[in-house]
Structures are given as C-alpha cells and as structure tokens.
PDB file of C-alpha atoms in Angstrom:
ATOM      1  CA  MET B   1      69.478 -43.009-102.607  1.00 37.00           C
ATOM      2  CA  VAL B   2      68.227 -39.708-101.121  1.00 45.00           C
ATOM      3  CA  ILE B   3      66.514 -39.905 -97.744  1.00 42.00           C
ATOM      4  CA  LYS B   4      64.296 -37.255 -96.138  1.00 51.00           C
ATOM      5  CA  ASP B   5      63.655 -38.712 -92.686  1.00 60.00           C
ATOM      6  CA  LYS B   6      64.492 -36.746 -89.536  1.00 62.00           C
ATOM      7  CA  ASP B   7      67.543 -38.861 -88.681  1.00 74.00           C
ATOM      8  CA  SER B   8      69.267 -38.331 -92.033  1.00 89.00           C
ATOM      9  CA  ILE B   9      72.102 -35.867 -92.631  1.00 94.00           C
ATOM     10  CA  THR B  10      72.257 -32.981 -95.109  1.00 94.00           C
ATOM     11  CA  ALA B  11      75.579 -33.662 -96.811  1.00 95.00           C
ATOM     12  CA  PHE B  12      77.184 -35.119 -99.885  1.00 96.00           C
ATOM     13  CA  GLY B  13      80.501 -36.822-100.567  1.00 97.00           C
ATOM     14  CA  PHE B  14      83.191 -36.702-103.216  1.00 96.00           C
ATOM     15  CA  TYR B  15      86.687 -38.108-103.678  1.00 96.00           C
ATOM     16  CA  ASP B  16      90.055 -36.505-104.354  1.00 94.00           C
ATOM     17  CA  PRO B  17      93.078 -38.607-105.356  1.00 94.00           C
ATOM     18  CA  GLN B  18      96.021 -38.436-102.974  1.00 92.00           C
ATOM     19  CA  PRO B  19      97.839 -36.196-102.570  1.00 86.00           C
ATOM     20  CA  ALA B  20      94.550 -34.305-102.243  1.00 81.00           C
ATOM     21  CA  ASN B  21      94.101 -30.586-102.819  1.00 82.00           C
ATOM     22  CA  CYS B  22      94.157 -30.026 -99.075  1.00 89.00           C
ATOM     23  CA  ILE B  23      95.027 -26.842 -97.193  1.00 91.00           C
ATOM     24  CA  ALA B  24      97.186 -28.934 -94.879  1.00 93.00           C
ATOM     25  CA  GLY B  25      98.797 -30.950 -97.683  1.00 92.00           C
ATOM     26  CA  TRP B  26     102.222 -29.474 -96.900  1.00 93.00           C
ATOM     27  CA  ILE B  27     102.210 -31.141 -93.446  1.00 93.00           C
ATOM     28  CA  CYS B  28      99.787 -34.035 -93.991  1.00 92.00           C
ATOM     29  CA  PRO B  29     100.615 -37.770 -93.899  1.00 93.00           C
ATOM     30  CA  GLY B  30      98.817 -38.116 -97.221  1.00 92.00           C
ATOM     31  CA  THR B  31     101.572 -36.051 -98.823  1.00 92.00           C
ATOM     32  CA  MET B  32     104.534 -36.220 -96.446  1.00 89.00           C
ATOM     33  CA  GLU B  33     106.058 -38.993 -94.341  1.00 88.00           C
ATOM     34  CA  ALA B  34     104.703 -37.499 -91.094  1.00 88.00           C
ATOM     35  CA  GLY B  35     103.289 -40.272 -88.945  1.00 92.00           C
ATOM     36  CA  TYR B  36     104.672 -43.142 -91.053  1.00 93.00           C
ATOM     37  CA  PRO B  37     103.889 -46.040 -90.723  1.00 93.00           C
ATOM     38  CA  LYS B  38     101.093 -45.623 -88.168  1.00 94.00           C
ATOM     39  CA  PHE B  39      99.082 -42.967 -89.996  1.00 96.00           C
ATOM     40  CA  THR B  40     100.180 -43.274 -93.618  1.00 95.00           C
ATOM     41  CA  LYS B  41     100.926 -46.123 -96.004  1.00 93.00           C
ATOM     42  CA  THR B  42     103.946 -44.513 -97.638  1.00 93.00           C
ATOM     43  CA  ARG B  43     106.975 -42.313 -96.992  1.00 91.00           C
ATOM     44  CA  GLY B  44     105.612 -39.575 -99.180  1.00 90.00           C
ATOM     45  CA  PRO B  45     102.489 -39.006-101.300  1.00 94.00           C
ATOM     46  CA  GLU B  46      99.927 -41.797-101.023  1.00 95.00           C
ATOM     47  CA  ILE B  47      99.710 -42.375-104.768  1.00 94.00           C
ATOM     48  CA  GLY B  48      96.770 -44.642-105.593  1.00 95.00           C
ATOM     49  CA  CYS B  49      94.864 -43.683-102.453  1.00 96.00           C
ATOM     50  CA  LYS B  50      92.139 -41.084-102.042  1.00 96.00           C
ATOM     51  CA  ASN B  51      90.464 -38.671 -99.659  1.00 96.00           C
ATOM     52  CA  LEU B  52      86.738 -38.701 -98.977  1.00 97.00           C
ATOM     53  CA  ALA B  53      85.300 -35.227 -98.462  1.00 97.00           C
ATOM     54  CA  VAL B  54      82.030 -35.158 -96.518  1.00 98.00           C
ATOM     55  CA  TYR B  55      80.554 -31.782 -97.435  1.00 97.00           C
ATOM     56  CA  TRP B  56      78.210 -30.398 -94.780  1.00 95.00           C
ATOM     57  CA  GLY B  57      75.328 -28.054 -95.572  1.00 93.00           C
ATOM     58  CA  GLY B  58      75.133 -24.707 -93.814  1.00 92.00           C
ATOM     59  CA  CYS B  59      77.484 -22.207 -92.219  1.00 95.00           C
ATOM     60  CA  ASN B  60      77.276 -19.634 -89.431  1.00 95.00           C
ATOM     61  CA  TYR B  61      79.427 -17.126 -91.345  1.00 96.00           C
ATOM     62  CA  LYS B  62      78.307 -14.829 -94.163  1.00 92.00           C
ATOM     63  CA  CYS B  63      81.469 -14.402 -96.240  1.00 91.00           C
ATOM     64  CA  GLY B  64      80.913 -12.483 -99.469  1.00 86.00           C
ATOM     65  CA  PHE B  65      83.971 -14.169-101.012  1.00 86.00           C
ATOM     66  CA  CYS B  66      82.927 -17.767-100.235  1.00 85.00           C
ATOM     67  CA  GLN B  67      83.539 -20.140-103.145  1.00 81.00           C
ATOM     68  CA  ASP B  68      81.438 -22.882-101.540  1.00 82.00           C
ATOM     69  CA  TRP B  69      78.120 -20.983-101.439  1.00 80.00           C
ATOM     70  CA  ILE B  70      76.197 -24.164-102.298  1.00 88.00           C
ATOM     71  CA  HIS B  71      76.061 -24.858 -98.540  1.00 89.00           C
ATOM     72  CA  ASP B  72      73.398 -22.106 -98.273  1.00 88.00           C
ATOM     73  CA  VAL B  73      71.211 -23.881-100.824  1.00 92.00           C
ATOM     74  CA  MET B  74      71.669 -27.149 -98.942  1.00 94.00           C
ATOM     75  CA  ARG B  75      70.572 -25.568 -95.673  1.00 91.00           C
ATOM     76  CA  GLU B  76      67.495 -23.972 -97.272  1.00 92.00           C
ATOM     77  CA  THR B  77      66.369 -27.155 -99.026  1.00 94.00           C
ATOM     78  CA  SER B  78      67.705 -29.767 -96.573  1.00 92.00           C
ATOM     79  CA  LEU B  79      68.983 -31.638 -99.626  1.00 94.00           C
ATOM     80  CA  PRO B  80      70.671 -33.924-100.391  1.00 96.00           C
ATOM     81  CA  ARG B  81      70.095 -36.140 -97.372  1.00 95.00           C
ATOM     82  CA  PHE B  82      71.638 -39.505 -96.532  1.00 96.00           C
ATOM     83  CA  THR B  83      71.466 -41.851 -93.571  1.00 96.00           C
ATOM     84  CA  GLU B  84      74.525 -42.504 -91.442  1.00 96.00           C
ATOM     85  CA  GLU B  85      74.713 -46.053 -92.810  1.00 96.00           C
ATOM     86  CA  GLU B  86      74.790 -44.801 -96.387  1.00 97.00           C
ATOM     87  CA  ILE B  87      77.528 -42.287 -95.631  1.00 97.00           C
ATOM     88  CA  LEU B  88      79.635 -44.941 -93.897  1.00 98.00           C
ATOM     89  CA  ASP B  89      79.554 -46.974 -97.118  1.00 98.00           C
ATOM     90  CA  TRP B  90      81.258 -44.141 -99.030  1.00 98.00           C
ATOM     91  CA  VAL B  91      84.627 -45.388 -97.749  1.00 98.00           C
ATOM     92  CA  ASP B  92      86.275 -47.949-100.006  1.00 97.00           C
ATOM     93  CA  GLU B  93      89.541 -49.888 -99.853  1.00 96.00           C
ATOM     94  CA  SER B  94      91.625 -47.024-101.282  1.00 97.00           C
ATOM     95  CA  THR B  95      90.263 -44.332 -98.941  1.00 98.00           C
ATOM     96  CA  THR B  96      92.909 -43.275 -96.407  1.00 97.00           C
ATOM     97  CA  CYS B  97      91.414 -40.066 -95.028  1.00 97.00           C
ATOM     98  CA  ILE B  98      88.097 -38.318 -94.483  1.00 98.00           C
ATOM     99  CA  CYS B  99      87.649 -34.562 -94.294  1.00 97.00           C
ATOM    100  CA  PHE B 100      84.475 -32.982 -92.945  1.00 98.00           C
ATOM    101  CA  CYS B 101      84.025 -29.677 -94.752  1.00 96.00           C
ATOM    102  CA  GLY B 102      81.348 -27.349 -96.066  1.00 92.00           C
ATOM    103  CA  GLY B 103      79.916 -24.840 -95.188  1.00 91.00           C
ATOM    104  CA  THR B 104      81.265 -25.736 -91.857  1.00 95.00           C
ATOM    105  CA  PRO B 105      80.799 -28.898 -89.799  1.00 96.00           C
ATOM    106  CA  ASP B 106      80.851 -26.722 -86.663  1.00 97.00           C
ATOM    107  CA  ILE B 107      77.122 -25.994 -86.810  1.00 96.00           C
ATOM    108  CA  SER B 108      76.390 -29.730 -86.592  1.00 95.00           C
ATOM    109  CA  MET B 109      79.374 -30.884 -84.539  1.00 97.00           C
ATOM    110  CA  GLU B 110      77.340 -33.287 -82.413  1.00 96.00           C
ATOM    111  CA  LYS B 111      76.374 -35.226 -85.552  1.00 96.00           C
ATOM    112  CA  VAL B 112      79.916 -34.938 -86.897  1.00 97.00           C
ATOM    113  CA  VAL B 113      81.352 -36.492 -83.734  1.00 98.00           C
ATOM    114  CA  LYS B 114      78.849 -39.338 -83.919  1.00 97.00           C
ATOM    115  CA  LEU B 115      79.644 -39.976 -87.581  1.00 98.00           C
ATOM    116  CA  ALA B 116      83.406 -39.771 -87.035  1.00 98.00           C
ATOM    117  CA  LYS B 117      83.169 -42.361 -84.261  1.00 98.00           C
ATOM    118  CA  ALA B 118      81.124 -44.601 -86.534  1.00 98.00           C
ATOM    119  CA  PHE B 119      83.750 -44.341 -89.302  1.00 98.00           C
ATOM    120  CA  ARG B 120      86.527 -45.261 -86.878  1.00 97.00           C
ATOM    121  CA  ASN B 121      84.567 -48.185 -85.445  1.00 97.00           C
ATOM    122  CA  LYS B 122      83.523 -49.622 -88.800  1.00 98.00           C
ATOM    123  CA  TYR B 123      87.004 -49.348 -90.306  1.00 98.00           C
ATOM    124  CA  SER B 124      89.132 -50.041 -87.241  1.00 96.00           C
ATOM    125  CA  GLY B 125      92.507 -51.661 -87.829  1.00 94.00           C
ATOM    126  CA  ARG B 126      93.286 -49.724 -91.012  1.00 96.00           C
ATOM    127  CA  ILE B 127      94.646 -46.283 -91.894  1.00 97.00           C
ATOM    128  CA  LEU B 128      91.757 -43.817 -91.979  1.00 98.00           C
ATOM    129  CA  ARG B 129      92.613 -40.294 -90.883  1.00 98.00           C
ATOM    130  CA  ILE B 130      89.802 -37.989 -89.754  1.00 98.00           C
ATOM    131  CA  CYS B 131      90.135 -34.247 -90.434  1.00 97.00           C
ATOM    132  CA  ALA B 132      87.919 -31.179 -90.667  1.00 98.00           C
ATOM    133  CA  GLU B 133      87.925 -27.804 -92.340  1.00 97.00           C
ATOM    134  CA  THR B 134      86.561 -25.779 -89.455  1.00 97.00           C
ATOM    135  CA  ASN B 135      85.995 -22.196 -88.356  1.00 97.00           C
ATOM    136  CA  LEU B 136      86.375 -23.461 -84.771  1.00 98.00           C
ATOM    137  CA  THR B 137      83.064 -22.070 -83.528  1.00 98.00           C
ATOM    138  CA  ALA B 138      81.478 -25.338 -82.341  1.00 98.00           C
ATOM    139  CA  PRO B 139      80.746 -25.731 -78.608  1.00 97.00           C
ATOM    140  CA  LEU B 140      83.993 -26.549 -76.848  1.00 97.00           C
ATOM    141  CA  PRO B 141      82.883 -29.915 -75.343  1.00 97.00           C
ATOM    142  CA  GLU B 142      81.983 -31.170 -78.816  1.00 98.00           C
ATOM    143  CA  LEU B 143      85.230 -29.830 -80.288  1.00 98.00           C
ATOM    144  CA  MET B 144      87.204 -31.595 -77.576  1.00 97.00           C
ATOM    145  CA  ALA B 145      85.411 -34.883 -78.270  1.00 98.00           C
ATOM    146  CA  PHE B 146      86.078 -34.522 -81.994  1.00 98.00           C
ATOM    147  CA  ALA B 147      89.717 -33.593 -81.340  1.00 97.00           C
ATOM    148  CA  GLU B 148      90.294 -36.904 -79.531  1.00 97.00           C
ATOM    149  CA  ILE B 149      89.035 -38.824 -82.563  1.00 98.00           C
ATOM    150  CA  VAL B 150      91.088 -36.700 -84.961  1.00 97.00           C
ATOM    151  CA  ILE B 151      94.352 -37.092 -83.049  1.00 97.00           C
ATOM    152  CA  ASN B 152      93.951 -40.833 -82.556  1.00 96.00           C
ATOM    153  CA  SER B 153      93.427 -41.216 -86.316  1.00 97.00           C
ATOM    154  CA  GLY B 154      96.450 -39.130 -87.339  1.00 96.00           C
ATOM    155  CA  GLY B 155      94.329 -36.294 -88.687  1.00 97.00           C
ATOM    156  CA  GLY B 156      94.093 -32.585 -87.909  1.00 97.00           C
ATOM    157  CA  LEU B 157      91.908 -29.512 -87.705  1.00 98.00           C
ATOM    158  CA  ASN B 158      92.335 -27.197 -90.707  1.00 97.00           C
ATOM    159  CA  ILE B 159      91.255 -23.881 -89.193  1.00 98.00           C
ATOM    160  CA  GLY B 160      90.224 -20.961 -91.390  1.00 97.00           C
ATOM    161  CA  LEU B 161      91.049 -18.001 -89.153  1.00 97.00           C
ATOM    162  CA  LYS B 162      89.597 -15.352 -91.530  1.00 97.00           C
ATOM    163  CA  ALA B 163      91.171 -12.492 -89.489  1.00 97.00           C
ATOM    164  CA  GLY B 164      93.133 -11.701 -86.354  1.00 96.00           C
ATOM    165  CA  SER B 165      91.227  -8.703 -85.013  1.00 97.00           C
ATOM    166  CA  GLU B 166      87.576  -8.885 -84.029  1.00 98.00           C
ATOM    167  CA  LYS B 167      86.715  -5.741 -86.031  1.00 98.00           C
ATOM    168  CA  VAL B 168      87.941  -7.125 -89.355  1.00 98.00           C
ATOM    169  CA  HIS B 169      86.534 -10.576 -88.629  1.00 98.00           C
ATOM    170  CA  ILE B 170      83.056  -9.128 -88.139  1.00 98.00           C
ATOM    171  CA  LYS B 171      83.332  -7.188 -91.404  1.00 96.00           C
ATOM    172  CA  LEU B 172      84.294 -10.332 -93.319  1.00 96.00           C
ATOM    173  CA  THR B 173      82.025 -12.914 -91.675  1.00 97.00           C
ATOM    174  CA  GLY B 174      79.353 -11.094 -89.686  1.00 97.00           C
ATOM    175  CA  GLN B 175      80.583 -12.816 -86.529  1.00 97.00           C
ATOM    176  CA  SER B 176      83.044 -12.140 -83.702  1.00 98.00           C
ATOM    177  CA  ASN B 177      86.175 -14.291 -83.581  1.00 98.00           C
ATOM    178  CA  LYS B 178      86.462 -14.334 -79.796  1.00 98.00           C
ATOM    179  CA  ILE B 179      85.174 -17.922 -79.595  1.00 98.00           C
ATOM    180  CA  VAL B 180      87.646 -18.933 -82.320  1.00 98.00           C
ATOM    181  CA  TRP B 181      90.704 -17.763 -80.394  1.00 98.00           C
ATOM    182  CA  ASP B 182      89.311 -18.998 -77.075  1.00 98.00           C
ATOM    183  CA  ASN B 183      88.713 -22.481 -78.510  1.00 98.00           C
ATOM    184  CA  PHE B 184      92.105 -22.456 -80.226  1.00 98.00           C
ATOM    185  CA  SER B 185      93.888 -21.669 -76.948  1.00 97.00           C
ATOM    186  CA  VAL B 186      92.034 -24.366 -75.007  1.00 97.00           C
ATOM    187  CA  LEU B 187      92.657 -27.001 -77.684  1.00 97.00           C
ATOM    188  CA  PHE B 188      96.344 -26.120 -77.756  1.00 97.00           C
ATOM    189  CA  GLU B 189      96.619 -26.234 -73.968  1.00 96.00           C
ATOM    190  CA  LYS B 190      95.009 -29.682 -73.952  1.00 95.00           C
ATOM    191  CA  PHE B 191      96.687 -31.270 -76.995  1.00 94.00           C
ATOM    192  CA  GLY B 192      99.761 -29.135 -77.771  1.00 85.00           C
ATOM    193  CA  THR B 193     101.922 -29.427 -80.896  1.00 75.00           C
ATOM    194  CA  GLY B 194     104.522 -32.083 -80.063  1.00 80.00           C
ATOM    195  CA  ARG B 195     103.095 -34.755 -82.345  1.00 87.00           C
ATOM    196  CA  PRO B 196     104.400 -36.438 -85.511  1.00 87.00           C
ATOM    197  CA  VAL B 197     101.307 -35.145 -87.325  1.00 92.00           C
ATOM    198  CA  PRO B 198     100.455 -31.472 -86.629  1.00 92.00           C
ATOM    199  CA  PHE B 199      96.984 -31.255 -85.089  1.00 94.00           C
ATOM    200  CA  LEU B 200      96.101 -27.533 -85.178  1.00 97.00           C
ATOM    201  CA  ARG B 201      96.621 -26.224 -88.725  1.00 97.00           C
ATOM    202  CA  PRO B 202      95.506 -22.594 -89.058  1.00 98.00           C
ATOM    203  CA  SER B 203      95.323 -20.809 -92.392  1.00 98.00           C
ATOM    204  CA  LEU B 204      94.664 -17.236 -93.441  1.00 98.00           C
ATOM    205  CA  LEU B 205      93.054 -16.222 -96.733  1.00 96.00           C
ATOM    206  CA  LEU B 206      94.589 -12.933 -97.883  1.00 97.00           C
ATOM    207  CA  VAL B 207      91.388 -11.058 -98.743  1.00 94.00           C
ATOM    208  CA  PRO B 208      92.318  -7.773-100.466  1.00 93.00           C
ATOM    209  CA  HIS B 209      91.598  -4.508 -98.603  1.00 91.00           C
ATOM    210  CA  TYR B 210      90.779  -6.417 -95.410  1.00 95.00           C
ATOM    211  CA  ILE B 211      93.767  -8.639 -94.642  1.00 97.00           C
ATOM    212  CA  ASN B 212      96.520  -6.039 -94.878  1.00 97.00           C
ATOM    213  CA  LEU B 213      99.986  -6.265 -93.331  1.00 98.00           C
ATOM    214  CA  GLU B 214      98.704  -4.972 -90.010  1.00 98.00           C
ATOM    215  CA  GLU B 215      96.060  -7.678 -89.881  1.00 98.00           C
ATOM    216  CA  VAL B 216      98.649 -10.314 -90.803  1.00 98.00           C
ATOM    217  CA  GLU B 217     100.782  -9.085 -87.897  1.00 98.00           C
ATOM    218  CA  THR B 218      97.824  -9.522 -85.545  1.00 98.00           C
ATOM    219  CA  VAL B 219      97.350 -13.140 -86.598  1.00 98.00           C
ATOM    220  CA  CYS B 220     101.069 -13.954 -86.401  1.00 98.00           C
ATOM    221  CA  ARG B 221     101.461 -12.305 -83.010  1.00 98.00           C
ATOM    222  CA  ARG B 222      98.483 -14.173 -81.542  1.00 98.00           C
ATOM    223  CA  LEU B 223      99.760 -17.522 -82.835  1.00 98.00           C
ATOM    224  CA  ALA B 224     103.331 -16.836 -81.692  1.00 98.00           C
ATOM    225  CA  ASP B 225     102.033 -15.952 -78.223  1.00 97.00           C
ATOM    226  CA  ILE B 226     100.478 -19.423 -78.060  1.00 97.00           C
ATOM    227  CA  ASP B 227     103.386 -21.366 -79.599  1.00 96.00           C
ATOM    228  CA  LYS B 228     105.874 -20.582 -82.356  1.00 96.00           C
ATOM    229  CA  ASN B 229     105.719 -24.178 -83.634  1.00 95.00           C
ATOM    230  CA  ILE B 230     102.110 -23.877 -84.790  1.00 96.00           C
ATOM    231  CA  PRO B 231     102.127 -24.276 -88.598  1.00 96.00           C
ATOM    232  CA  LEU B 232     100.549 -21.406 -90.551  1.00 98.00           C
ATOM    233  CA  LYS B 233      99.357 -21.486 -94.151  1.00 98.00           C
ATOM    234  CA  PHE B 234      98.775 -18.302 -96.159  1.00 98.00           C
ATOM    235  CA  ILE B 235      96.270 -18.690 -98.987  1.00 96.00           C
ATOM    236  CA  SER B 236      96.339 -16.500-102.075  1.00 95.00           C
ATOM    237  CA  PHE B 237      93.042 -14.820-102.871  1.00 92.00           C
ATOM    238  CA  LEU B 238      91.269 -15.343-106.182  1.00 86.00           C
ATOM    239  CA  PRO B 239      88.303 -13.113-107.146  1.00 81.00           C
ATOM    240  CA  ARG B 240      85.003 -14.805-106.436  1.00 78.00           C
ATOM    241  CA  ARG B 241      81.321 -14.172-105.774  1.00 73.00           C
ATOM    242  CA  TYR B 242      80.712 -10.648-104.370  1.00 73.00           C
ATOM    243  CA  PHE B 243      84.470 -10.006-104.319  1.00 79.00           C
ATOM    244  CA  ALA B 244      84.843 -10.612-108.049  1.00 76.00           C
ATOM    245  CA  GLN B 245      86.473  -7.191-108.569  1.00 78.00           C
ATOM    246  CA  ALA B 246      88.821  -7.436-105.587  1.00 79.00           C
ATOM    247  CA  GLY B 247      91.863  -8.728-107.483  1.00 85.00           C
ATOM    248  CA  SER B 248      94.280 -11.571-106.770  1.00 88.00           C
ATOM    249  CA  THR B 249      97.085 -11.742-104.234  1.00 91.00           C
ATOM    250  CA  ASN B 250     100.257 -10.150-105.568  1.00 93.00           C
ATOM    251  CA  PRO B 251     103.383 -12.347-105.139  1.00 94.00           C
ATOM    252  CA  ALA B 252     105.254  -9.358-103.691  1.00 95.00           C
ATOM    253  CA  PHE B 253     102.556  -8.982-101.029  1.00 96.00           C
ATOM    254  CA  MET B 254     102.776 -12.692-100.231  1.00 97.00           C
ATOM    255  CA  ILE B 255     106.532 -12.361 -99.704  1.00 97.00           C
ATOM    256  CA  GLU B 256     105.971  -9.487 -97.260  1.00 98.00           C
ATOM    257  CA  VAL B 257     103.404 -11.604 -95.423  1.00 98.00           C
ATOM    258  CA  ILE B 258     105.845 -14.507 -95.084  1.00 98.00           C
ATOM    259  CA  LYS B 259     108.535 -12.161 -93.770  1.00 98.00           C
ATOM    260  CA  ILE B 260     106.141 -10.908 -91.092  1.00 98.00           C
ATOM    261  CA  ALA B 261     105.395 -14.463 -89.965  1.00 98.00           C
ATOM    262  CA  LYS B 262     109.099 -15.215 -89.744  1.00 98.00           C
ATOM    263  CA  SER B 263     109.726 -11.983 -87.820  1.00 98.00           C
ATOM    264  CA  TYR B 264     107.373 -13.252 -85.118  1.00 98.00           C
ATOM    265  CA  GLY B 265     109.359 -16.474 -84.872  1.00 98.00           C
ATOM    266  CA  LEU B 266     106.829 -18.799 -86.473  1.00 98.00           C
ATOM    267  CA  GLU B 267     108.822 -21.894 -87.401  1.00 93.00           C
ATOM    268  CA  LYS B 268     106.500 -23.519 -89.963  1.00 96.00           C
ATOM    269  CA  VAL B 269     105.096 -21.228 -92.633  1.00 98.00           C
ATOM    270  CA  SER B 270     103.688 -22.049 -96.079  1.00 97.00           C
ATOM    271  CA  PRO B 271     104.381 -21.090 -98.758  1.00 97.00           C
ATOM    272  CA  THR B 272     108.075 -20.267 -98.499  1.00 95.00           C
ATOM    273  CA  ILE B 273     109.699 -17.283-100.189  1.00 94.00           C
ATOM    274  CA  ASP B 274     111.606 -19.704-102.446  1.00 93.00           C
ATOM    275  CA  GLU B 275     108.315 -21.244-103.594  1.00 92.00           C
ATOM    276  CA  ILE B 276     106.878 -17.825-104.402  1.00 93.00           C
ATOM    277  CA  GLU B 277     109.996 -16.838-106.333  1.00 90.00           C
ATOM    278  CA  GLN B 278     109.775 -20.083-108.303  1.00 88.00           C
ATOM    279  CA  GLN B 279     106.134 -19.378-109.162  1.00 81.00           C
ATOM    280  CA  LYS B 280     107.096 -15.892-110.363  1.00 74.00           C
ATOM    281  CA  ARG B 281     109.697 -17.407-112.702  1.00 77.00           C
ATOM    282  CA  LEU B 282     107.137 -19.854-114.096  1.00 74.00           C
ATOM    283  CA  ILE B 283     104.653 -17.045-114.751  1.00 67.00           C
ATOM    284  CA  ARG B 284     107.256 -15.125-116.714  1.00 63.00           C
TER     285      ARG B 284
END
C-alpha cells in the first residue's frame, strides 16, 4: 500500500539471502562467527536467514558513476512512500539484519534513528542487527544516536569514503569530505574498534583516473593515523552511468593498492593479494 501523507517515508525494501552481498560481508556476523552467539545465529554464514535493505530516496552527493541513481527519481517524485508501521512489518522470522541504504540515509538521519529504534523495540529479544551504508555526512548528534543503536544490535556503519583528499572528493561528489573525516574521528574516539563486531567499516571505490595510488596513500595514511585496526575494503570499479568508458579495475592495480595499505600498517584489508591471485587464475 503506497501512502502519500506527510508522515510517511520515501523508501522501499527488498531482501537478500544471507550471506548478503554486503560491503562488510568479510567481517559481518551474517557471514563470519564475529559476535556469536549474541549477534548471530551461527558460527559462519547464516544460511536460511536474510537481510532487509531499506532503500532511502535522495543523496547529497552527485557521483557520475553512481549505480543507484534511482534515488534521484525517488526524491523528485517522493515515491514510493510508506508509513513507519508498514515498514516495520517488512521484518519476518528469517530476517536477521537491516541495512539502511540508498541514496544515503544521512540526509534523513533523524527519521532513520526513529525507525531504527522502532525496529529494535518491536523485535526486542531476537537477533536483528542494524547497519547503514553511509557517506557519514549526517549531523553528528544524529550519527551518535544512530551509532548507539547500531553497536547495541551488533551492526556497523559501512562508510563509502569516495576519496582521501578534499580536492578529489569534490571532483567526484561535488562536496567536501571534511565533515566525513571529522565525523569519523569523533565516532572512533567515542566507540573505538575493540569490539567483537567491527563498527566502523570504511570502503574505497577505485574510480579510474581519480583514485590513483597517491589518493589511495592519502586514505590509508589518514586511517592509520586514527587506528591501524580499522578494517578497510577496496572495491573494484565497473563502468557505469557517466563513467561507462572509464574501464574496470585491473587486478595488478588492486594488488598495488593492497600493498600500500599494508605498508601503512593497516591490519585488516580486503581483498587479500591471495584472493586477487586466485581470481586471476579463474579468469584465465
């Protein structure tokens, strides 16, 4: 049922079977034994369970390579719209985690916090992790409130860093990344990394011609200066939208990127060089 009243939310939901196609899958309780038995049902992939993605309309970035451009249409039309009560009913008995994504939930973080609290209250006493794919630009008080919910549920913040330097970040997104790094530092200072389930989970999409080795060094150095135990995920680029002619990430480049991360002392990096070498053998 689609609702158009002022209190409804522009979003839609869909399910992914566990282990879900999640950026943080390599460190997530839905895939690994991290947090067992408090935050996951199994010592390994939660086969038979599923993730609920709550896809939020709108974003404050203008990324020409965005694969999820439908969020712009949602913001322009304010459709589809659902009430909080309807969205709460999207969880069923096999749902073990919820990820707020988009677009970005950051532009509506006040509503996200309210909805996350409602999920936790309605389904208290069972495993239901709360996560978000975020660009970390929401107002800090709202991010802190959401972080408390996320940590208590065994979830995490999957942070798309986009770039390390402000200059490149502006070219890619149209926005400065100063607030991103400021919020990251404050969240780390408050919540740290010493948890069974990693909370701050940054990733970097290797956009050709923009995210070069120098830019990778900037990201790795900034993370290492905060804490070398912060997990970092590198994401291979696939041509899309206005970057359709940009080309894909070369495995050799990915290996160089991983070596840079290791040279800065980052302890948890994905993928590993062994995984890349295995992929190369499969391609042959």
